[in-house]
Amino acid sequence: METKSSGTRGPTGRREVGGGRRGRSLSSGPRLESGSGRIGRHRQQGRENRTRAEISPTMSSTGPESTTARSRRSRHNPQSSPHDSSGTPKRSVKKGALPRCSPNLLEIKKKGKMKKLSQAAEEYLITGLQELDLDSEAKTPAGTGLVFDDQLNEFHCLWDDSFPEGPERLHAIKEQLIQEGLLDRCVSFHARFAEKEELMLVHSLEYIDLMESTQYMKEGELRVLADTYDSVYLHPNSYSCACLASGSVLRLVDAVLGAEIRNGMAIIRPPGHHAQHSLMDGYCMFNHVAVAARYAQQKHGIQRVLIVDWDIHHGQGTQFMFDQDPSVLYFSIHRYEQGRFWPHLPASNWSTTGFGQGQGYTINVPWNQVGMRDADYIAAFLHILLPVAFEFQPQLVLVAAGFDALQGDPKGEMAATPAGFAQLTHLLMGLAGGKLILSLEGGYNLRSLAEGVSASLHTLLGDPCPMLESPGIPCQSAQNSLSCTLGALEPFWEFLVRSVETIEEDSMEEDSMEESEESGFWEPPVLPMLTWPVLQARTGLVYDQRMMSHCNLWDNHHPETPQRILRIMCHLEELGLAGRCLNLPARPATDAELLTCHSAEYVERIRATQKMKTRELHREGANFDSIYICPSTFTCAQLATGTVCRLVEAVLEGEVLNGVALVRPPGHHAEQDAACGFCFFNSVAVAARHAQAISGRALRVLIVDWDIHHGNGTQHIFEDDPSVLYISLHRYDQGTFFPVGDEGACSQMGRAAGTGFTVNVAWNGSRIGDADYLMAWHRLVLPIAYEFNPELVLVSAGFDAARGDPLGGCQVSPEGYAHLTHLLMGLAGGRIILILEGGYNLTSISESMAACTRSLLGDPPPMLALLRPPQSGALASITETIQVHRKYWRSLWVMKVEDKEGLFSFKSATKKPPRPANRGPAEGMTTPEKNVLEAGTGKATSALSAGESIPGHTESETAVMLPEAHSSQAATSIISEEGDTLNQNTSEEAVRAAKLIQTPLASSIDNQTPPTSPVPGAISQISPSQLTRSLRTLKLSDEAQKTSESQIPEEEGLLAEAAGGRDVDDVTLMQGPGNLADTDQAMFYAVTPMSWCPHLVAVSPKPATGLNVTQPCQDCGTLEENWVCLSCYEVYCSRFVNAHMIQHHEASGHPLVLSYVDLSAWCYLCQAYVHHQALLDVKNTVHQNKFGEDMPHPH
């Protein structure tokens, strides 16, 4: 059914990214040109013979991975990490001194023969090996698949032309893609119909048959059936188009997992993520991503699937289908507003994490206010999604890609940009070996939708992410939500483990005031016009063999050997990577360039070494720390620095997007007036200054230094400059690791105007690996980098933290370096340059630089081997740096909070009984056998909708809510007309009960009779009139919501917004002047009431007869101090009289009461005063009765 465009076009449409030239020997491939000529054949001979001798005896090629696989901790049964940093070897002050000797290979083999793997460990190892792609070199799929079929536009709402989900959505997208030339760059696939057997992977046959029957219904019948569901319409072609939409995603699944393409996007309608097992919901008939996940598992043997849902509405249908399944990780980030936003489910909150074996595999990030920006979404990905995903290690990523969170969308009311969605897409492309499929869901502003789809498709094709115009920082509300989600998930994921952290209150309050001043009512801003660079080549490569002439005249075994750059270059050519790059000529640095970072006296001192004799050279080298000098040293150092400057010019002038500089000697230790640690001129520092000189302004430059040694020279050069952000991750070992001293300590943060722009992550031990670096990236490096928003990224790419390096003693894999590179590529519009620094195992540096080069060329990072959990010592180092820099970077405010109120106590809950496969709101309700809903064609929510359609058919934003308890195990009660309660005693049952509350409030109020059933004689399970009698509802207007949210006091704390509560002690004690011990001194209490409480739903309309403030207590008859219950309007005395109101609360459960003395409202469940617009009417009535006039300031 499918047709493809020409297979010769690469994913960018400009250059073939996949290559068939891997594995060639140097003699069979094209010869490499350098600035001074060809690589000599004599340097290539014997290369393979030297390989084994050059590998450090401390590391074999498979040893560490096998050990890691055998000893990886279970997430539910954590044991001590096998990588203990307590055995750190003694270190020498001199750089290059080897750690203590490790057992030789013969000893290791001898010990290995004496031990046998246990059967469990052996099976675990075999499983791990089966999942490894041992032939990854031969399989690098290229191209982005696209499904776009005009047949999907052959349905619309027959009775409402203004229905937001219509054919014009796809028309707008198609026009945008044609305008930007994207259709021709993709591999085109025709849509195919999903078979019934495929739909039955997640839907019931009865439900599918009912949907199929709609093809033959008349308009009236379609409307009657549609009205039994929430926010849907039906058309005779709805079924066929929904089948076509699901089949489109399945076609891409086959293509991606069959290595026909690298990734893909299905531009389809109707959407699908709200559809449940036997229920239409929210414009959705079949759940496309859910079907695709099960299809990938059953047909292709995929074991782990990640579903990311960034639609503004929670994909409750997808969640319910997988909430007991640990093979599918579901992540949703959506508008929630404490349950006031559709679909109004407590199950959409952060506290819902799945059930049974699936506990921990459901992740909800609820936004509780409008206006969320790119920074909020990126923070959710960095702090929650990516860490969990790297631990979960999905083999396929499916995205429910709704674009209704974009600026201007009438439903989402958010402020994300297309560039922000490009960033999210890029972050996901680093997972599952790049196997990523986006399936269109919502999006109802046509321009925003089209540009959002276009931006994501650009990214899938390999185009660089546009720079964010104003990335900003996560807002306070987002930080609250993320902190709560982290607390709920931490028990299940080792990569989320954090220590309890605190923020200085003064800085937090000051910053919150600034945020509140900047924020206002949400207004749809103007979308920026995105531009995409047109490049002749993607990656530049600079190398010159003349840099090999710098050598040690006295020690042939010195680790900084000339062979380092040659071996890397040969390996790049061998893999066909050098041929995919644009080779740029090298040039020496000018004196003017060197003088931007070094003193004139120092430059002349190094220049003078060209004419020195051997003895003088030795003596001069001894004047510096860990330095050797030969007659060619100055020329090589000058050439290395100038070559990096040449690459900077190529990147900034658009000649290439990014680049690799294979240069030596290294540079990051070089000080302004001193050589140090094998380094003479600080190449990366000179390059940063050169970039600023070219730009004619203080270009924002990010320097990331992942060399295992601290870049003391770079730090000192920029420590007072806020235009250059320097981040270094290095071994520190309490100041004993080279370059020795406290310069690399986390407490070093810059000085003067540059304070906060020096960031040190100081490892205090060996064996730091992929998991530790990725944790640092997610929690520290990337949050700060996005907040800084660099215009150029320079990486001091030393590979002495690589597995097998004789100096570093760490275990970062080539694949790990590929991921670190990929994550940095989302910054600065993709303008990133890797400059070689250290790395002294020739095999390790060759493989690591090759892996980074692949990432720069656009190849997806390979899946990582089984990761051990991050080391506790690494976590401590990262946490310490975060604590130091939190005062300068608000992006670091996302943190774990102390669980004072027991909000997360349910995570150690007892096991719950398994739920039936067919879950839904109707469970627990009895219906006649012939009820078509019981037959699987619908659920209780369908019977709750109105007989008449809601104007505009919007997914209702007015909630019918149940009070949500602070714990997911707390009982959820439905109050009946007679006052009885039906208690759901487990969190699982509470969630089910909550699913009943999906109907729009208007439907429940305006229609007091059950709607027409789809089949004559069918009886709906619960009527709107019963529901309205059973639940006390609260109708919150948009204005009231905004007002209440803007009034949330800062001192509520991080959990207040999500939990809806506050400590009783949140009261400020105020006294007048005088002796505090004086008992006659007046005491005043200033109370700040909560601006919202989750129990406001219990407030009933005031009695038609009005209120009488002189009414006595109904129990004791006192008139002294009485309160009125806002649920039943009975009057009782206060706790200071006879406490009859407290007794009434304990007996009835009614939470909110109003004082007849001072008109204050108190919530017993929150243990706090409450002031909200919903209370103003009753307060004004009491004020009129008490004083004979309206309240002076009813707000």
mmCIF file of N, CA, C and O in Angstrom, residues 1069-1103:
data_model
loop_
_atom_site.group_PDB
_atom_site.id
_atom_site.type_symbol
_atom_site.label_atom_id
_atom_site.label_comp_id
_atom_site.label_asym_id
_atom_site.label_seq_id
_atom_site.Cartn_x
_atom_site.Cartn_y
_atom_site.Cartn_z
ATOM 1 N N LEU A 1069 2.809 35.465 64.256
ATOM 2 C CA LEU A 1069 2.506 36.056 65.557
ATOM 3 C C LEU A 1069 3.019 37.484 65.600
ATOM 4 O O LEU A 1069 4.175 37.744 65.341
ATOM 5 N N MET A 1070 2.142 38.409 65.912
ATOM 6 C CA MET A 1070 2.521 39.826 65.942
ATOM 7 C C MET A 1070 2.229 40.409 67.317
ATOM 8 O O MET A 1070 1.173 40.152 67.902
ATOM 9 N N GLN A 1071 3.148 41.215 67.814
ATOM 10 C CA GLN A 1071 2.947 41.867 69.088
ATOM 11 C C GLN A 1071 3.323 43.327 68.985
ATOM 12 O O GLN A 1071 4.211 43.701 68.228
ATOM 13 N N GLY A 1072 2.654 44.124 69.788
ATOM 14 C CA GLY A 1072 3.021 45.508 69.872
ATOM 15 C C GLY A 1072 4.261 45.692 70.726
ATOM 16 O O GLY A 1072 4.797 44.751 71.282
ATOM 17 N N PRO A 1073 4.739 46.907 70.846
ATOM 18 C CA PRO A 1073 5.927 47.143 71.664
ATOM 19 C C PRO A 1073 5.657 46.832 73.126
ATOM 20 O O PRO A 1073 4.545 46.950 73.615
ATOM 21 N N GLY A 1074 6.665 46.438 73.805
ATOM 22 C CA GLY A 1074 6.521 46.118 75.210
ATOM 23 C C GLY A 1074 7.194 44.832 75.568
ATOM 24 O O GLY A 1074 7.748 44.151 74.723
ATOM 25 N N ASN A 1075 7.139 44.504 76.826
ATOM 26 C CA ASN A 1075 7.773 43.285 77.325
ATOM 27 C C ASN A 1075 6.938 42.080 76.934
ATOM 28 O O ASN A 1075 5.750 42.008 77.224
ATOM 29 N N LEU A 1076 7.587 41.098 76.274
ATOM 30 C CA LEU A 1076 6.865 39.914 75.857
ATOM 31 C C LEU A 1076 6.347 39.119 77.043
ATOM 32 O O LEU A 1076 5.372 38.377 76.931
ATOM 33 N N ALA A 1077 7.013 39.255 78.145
ATOM 34 C CA ALA A 1077 6.592 38.494 79.327
ATOM 35 C C ALA A 1077 5.428 39.145 80.057
ATOM 36 O O ALA A 1077 4.847 38.574 80.970
ATOM 37 N N ASP A 1078 5.089 40.337 79.648
ATOM 38 C CA ASP A 1078 4.002 41.062 80.301
ATOM 39 C C ASP A 1078 2.676 40.418 79.923
ATOM 40 O O ASP A 1078 2.262 40.442 78.776
ATOM 41 N N THR A 1079 1.977 39.858 80.887
ATOM 42 C CA THR A 1079 0.732 39.158 80.594
ATOM 43 C C THR A 1079 -0.371 40.095 80.163
ATOM 44 O O THR A 1079 -1.359 39.659 79.578
ATOM 45 N N ASP A 1080 -0.208 41.387 80.417
ATOM 46 C CA ASP A 1080 -1.228 42.337 79.997
ATOM 47 C C ASP A 1080 -1.028 42.788 78.561
ATOM 48 O O ASP A 1080 -1.852 43.527 78.028
ATOM 49 N N GLN A 1081 0.089 42.375 77.971
ATOM 50 C CA GLN A 1081 0.387 42.815 76.616
ATOM 51 C C GLN A 1081 -0.600 42.174 75.629
ATOM 52 O O GLN A 1081 -0.860 40.978 75.675
ATOM 53 N N ALA A 1082 -1.151 42.985 74.745
ATOM 54 C CA ALA A 1082 -2.090 42.473 73.748
ATOM 55 C C ALA A 1082 -1.371 41.600 72.730
ATOM 56 O O ALA A 1082 -0.260 41.906 72.318
ATOM 57 N N MET A 1083 -2.004 40.498 72.322
ATOM 58 C CA MET A 1083 -1.438 39.568 71.336
ATOM 59 C C MET A 1083 -2.318 39.607 70.092
ATOM 60 O O MET A 1083 -3.538 39.482 70.190
ATOM 61 N N PHE A 1084 -1.703 39.748 68.929
ATOM 62 C CA PHE A 1084 -2.449 39.797 67.676
ATOM 63 C C PHE A 1084 -1.924 38.702 66.748
ATOM 64 O O PHE A 1084 -0.716 38.514 66.621
ATOM 65 N N TYR A 1085 -2.839 38.027 66.075
ATOM 66 C CA TYR A 1085 -2.460 36.984 65.134
ATOM 67 C C TYR A 1085 -2.860 37.413 63.733
ATOM 68 O O TYR A 1085 -4.043 37.664 63.471
ATOM 69 N N ALA A 1086 -1.888 37.510 62.835
ATOM 70 C CA ALA A 1086 -2.187 37.837 61.438
ATOM 71 C C ALA A 1086 -2.225 36.535 60.642
ATOM 72 O O ALA A 1086 -1.223 35.825 60.568
ATOM 73 N N VAL A 1087 -3.372 36.213 60.100
ATOM 74 C CA VAL A 1087 -3.543 34.933 59.409
ATOM 75 C C VAL A 1087 -3.689 35.183 57.907
ATOM 76 O O VAL A 1087 -4.504 36.008 57.489
ATOM 77 N N THR A 1088 -2.917 34.479 57.129
ATOM 78 C CA THR A 1088 -3.058 34.533 55.676
ATOM 79 C C THR A 1088 -3.877 33.327 55.225
ATOM 80 O O THR A 1088 -3.396 32.193 55.279
ATOM 81 N N PRO A 1089 -5.122 33.521 54.801
ATOM 82 C CA PRO A 1089 -5.945 32.357 54.437
ATOM 83 C C PRO A 1089 -5.494 31.748 53.125
ATOM 84 O O PRO A 1089 -4.851 32.400 52.300
ATOM 85 N N MET A 1090 -5.828 30.473 52.943
ATOM 86 C CA MET A 1090 -5.561 29.820 51.665
ATOM 87 C C MET A 1090 -6.492 30.418 50.615
ATOM 88 O O MET A 1090 -7.662 30.678 50.879
ATOM 89 N N SER A 1091 -5.952 30.603 49.424
ATOM 90 C CA SER A 1091 -6.771 31.180 48.358
ATOM 91 C C SER A 1091 -7.556 30.121 47.597
ATOM 92 O O SER A 1091 -8.348 30.463 46.721
ATOM 93 N N TRP A 1092 -7.319 28.864 47.901
ATOM 94 C CA TRP A 1092 -8.093 27.770 47.298
ATOM 95 C C TRP A 1092 -7.960 26.560 48.184
ATOM 96 O O TRP A 1092 -6.969 26.393 48.903
ATOM 97 N N CYS A 1093 -8.961 25.727 48.157
ATOM 98 C CA CYS A 1093 -8.930 24.501 48.945
ATOM 99 C C CYS A 1093 -9.686 23.435 48.157
ATOM 100 O O CYS A 1093 -10.695 23.727 47.507
ATOM 101 N N PRO A 1094 -9.220 22.207 48.174
ATOM 102 C CA PRO A 1094 -9.870 21.161 47.360
ATOM 103 C C PRO A 1094 -11.249 20.773 47.854
ATOM 104 O O PRO A 1094 -11.937 20.008 47.192
ATOM 105 N N HIS A 1095 -11.664 21.289 49.026
ATOM 106 C CA HIS A 1095 -12.957 20.900 49.582
ATOM 107 C C HIS A 1095 -14.044 21.930 49.338
ATOM 108 O O HIS A 1095 -15.151 21.826 49.882
ATOM 109 N N LEU A 1096 -13.739 22.933 48.518
ATOM 110 C CA LEU A 1096 -14.755 23.927 48.168
ATOM 111 C C LEU A 1096 -15.941 23.297 47.440
ATOM 112 O O LEU A 1096 -17.025 23.889 47.393
ATOM 113 N N VAL A 1097 -15.722 22.115 46.857
ATOM 114 C CA VAL A 1097 -16.827 21.445 46.176
ATOM 115 C C VAL A 1097 -17.949 21.076 47.132
ATOM 116 O O VAL A 1097 -19.073 20.775 46.698
ATOM 117 N N ALA A 1098 -17.667 21.071 48.434
ATOM 118 C CA ALA A 1098 -18.693 20.697 49.404
ATOM 119 C C ALA A 1098 -19.624 21.853 49.758
ATOM 120 O O ALA A 1098 -20.615 21.658 50.464
ATOM 121 N N VAL A 1099 -19.317 23.059 49.276
ATOM 122 C CA VAL A 1099 -20.161 24.211 49.585
ATOM 123 C C VAL A 1099 -21.469 24.118 48.801
ATOM 124 O O VAL A 1099 -21.453 23.980 47.571
ATOM 125 N N SER A 1100 -22.590 24.205 49.506
ATOM 126 C CA SER A 1100 -23.910 24.134 48.877
ATOM 127 C C SER A 1100 -24.458 25.538 48.649
ATOM 128 O O SER A 1100 -24.036 26.498 49.312
ATOM 129 N N PRO A 1101 -25.385 25.656 47.704
ATOM 130 C CA PRO A 1101 -26.032 26.968 47.526
ATOM 131 C C PRO A 1101 -26.713 27.391 48.835
ATOM 132 O O PRO A 1101 -27.232 26.565 49.582
ATOM 133 N N LYS A 1102 -26.712 28.689 49.080
ATOM 134 C CA LYS A 1102 -27.301 29.183 50.330
ATOM 135 C C LYS A 1102 -28.811 28.945 50.321
ATOM 136 O O LYS A 1102 -29.453 28.901 49.256
ATOM 137 N N PRO A 1103 -29.409 28.778 51.478
ATOM 138 C CA PRO A 1103 -30.870 28.521 51.542
ATOM 139 C C PRO A 1103 -31.669 29.681 50.959
ATOM 140 O O PRO A 1103 -31.273 30.847 51.056
#
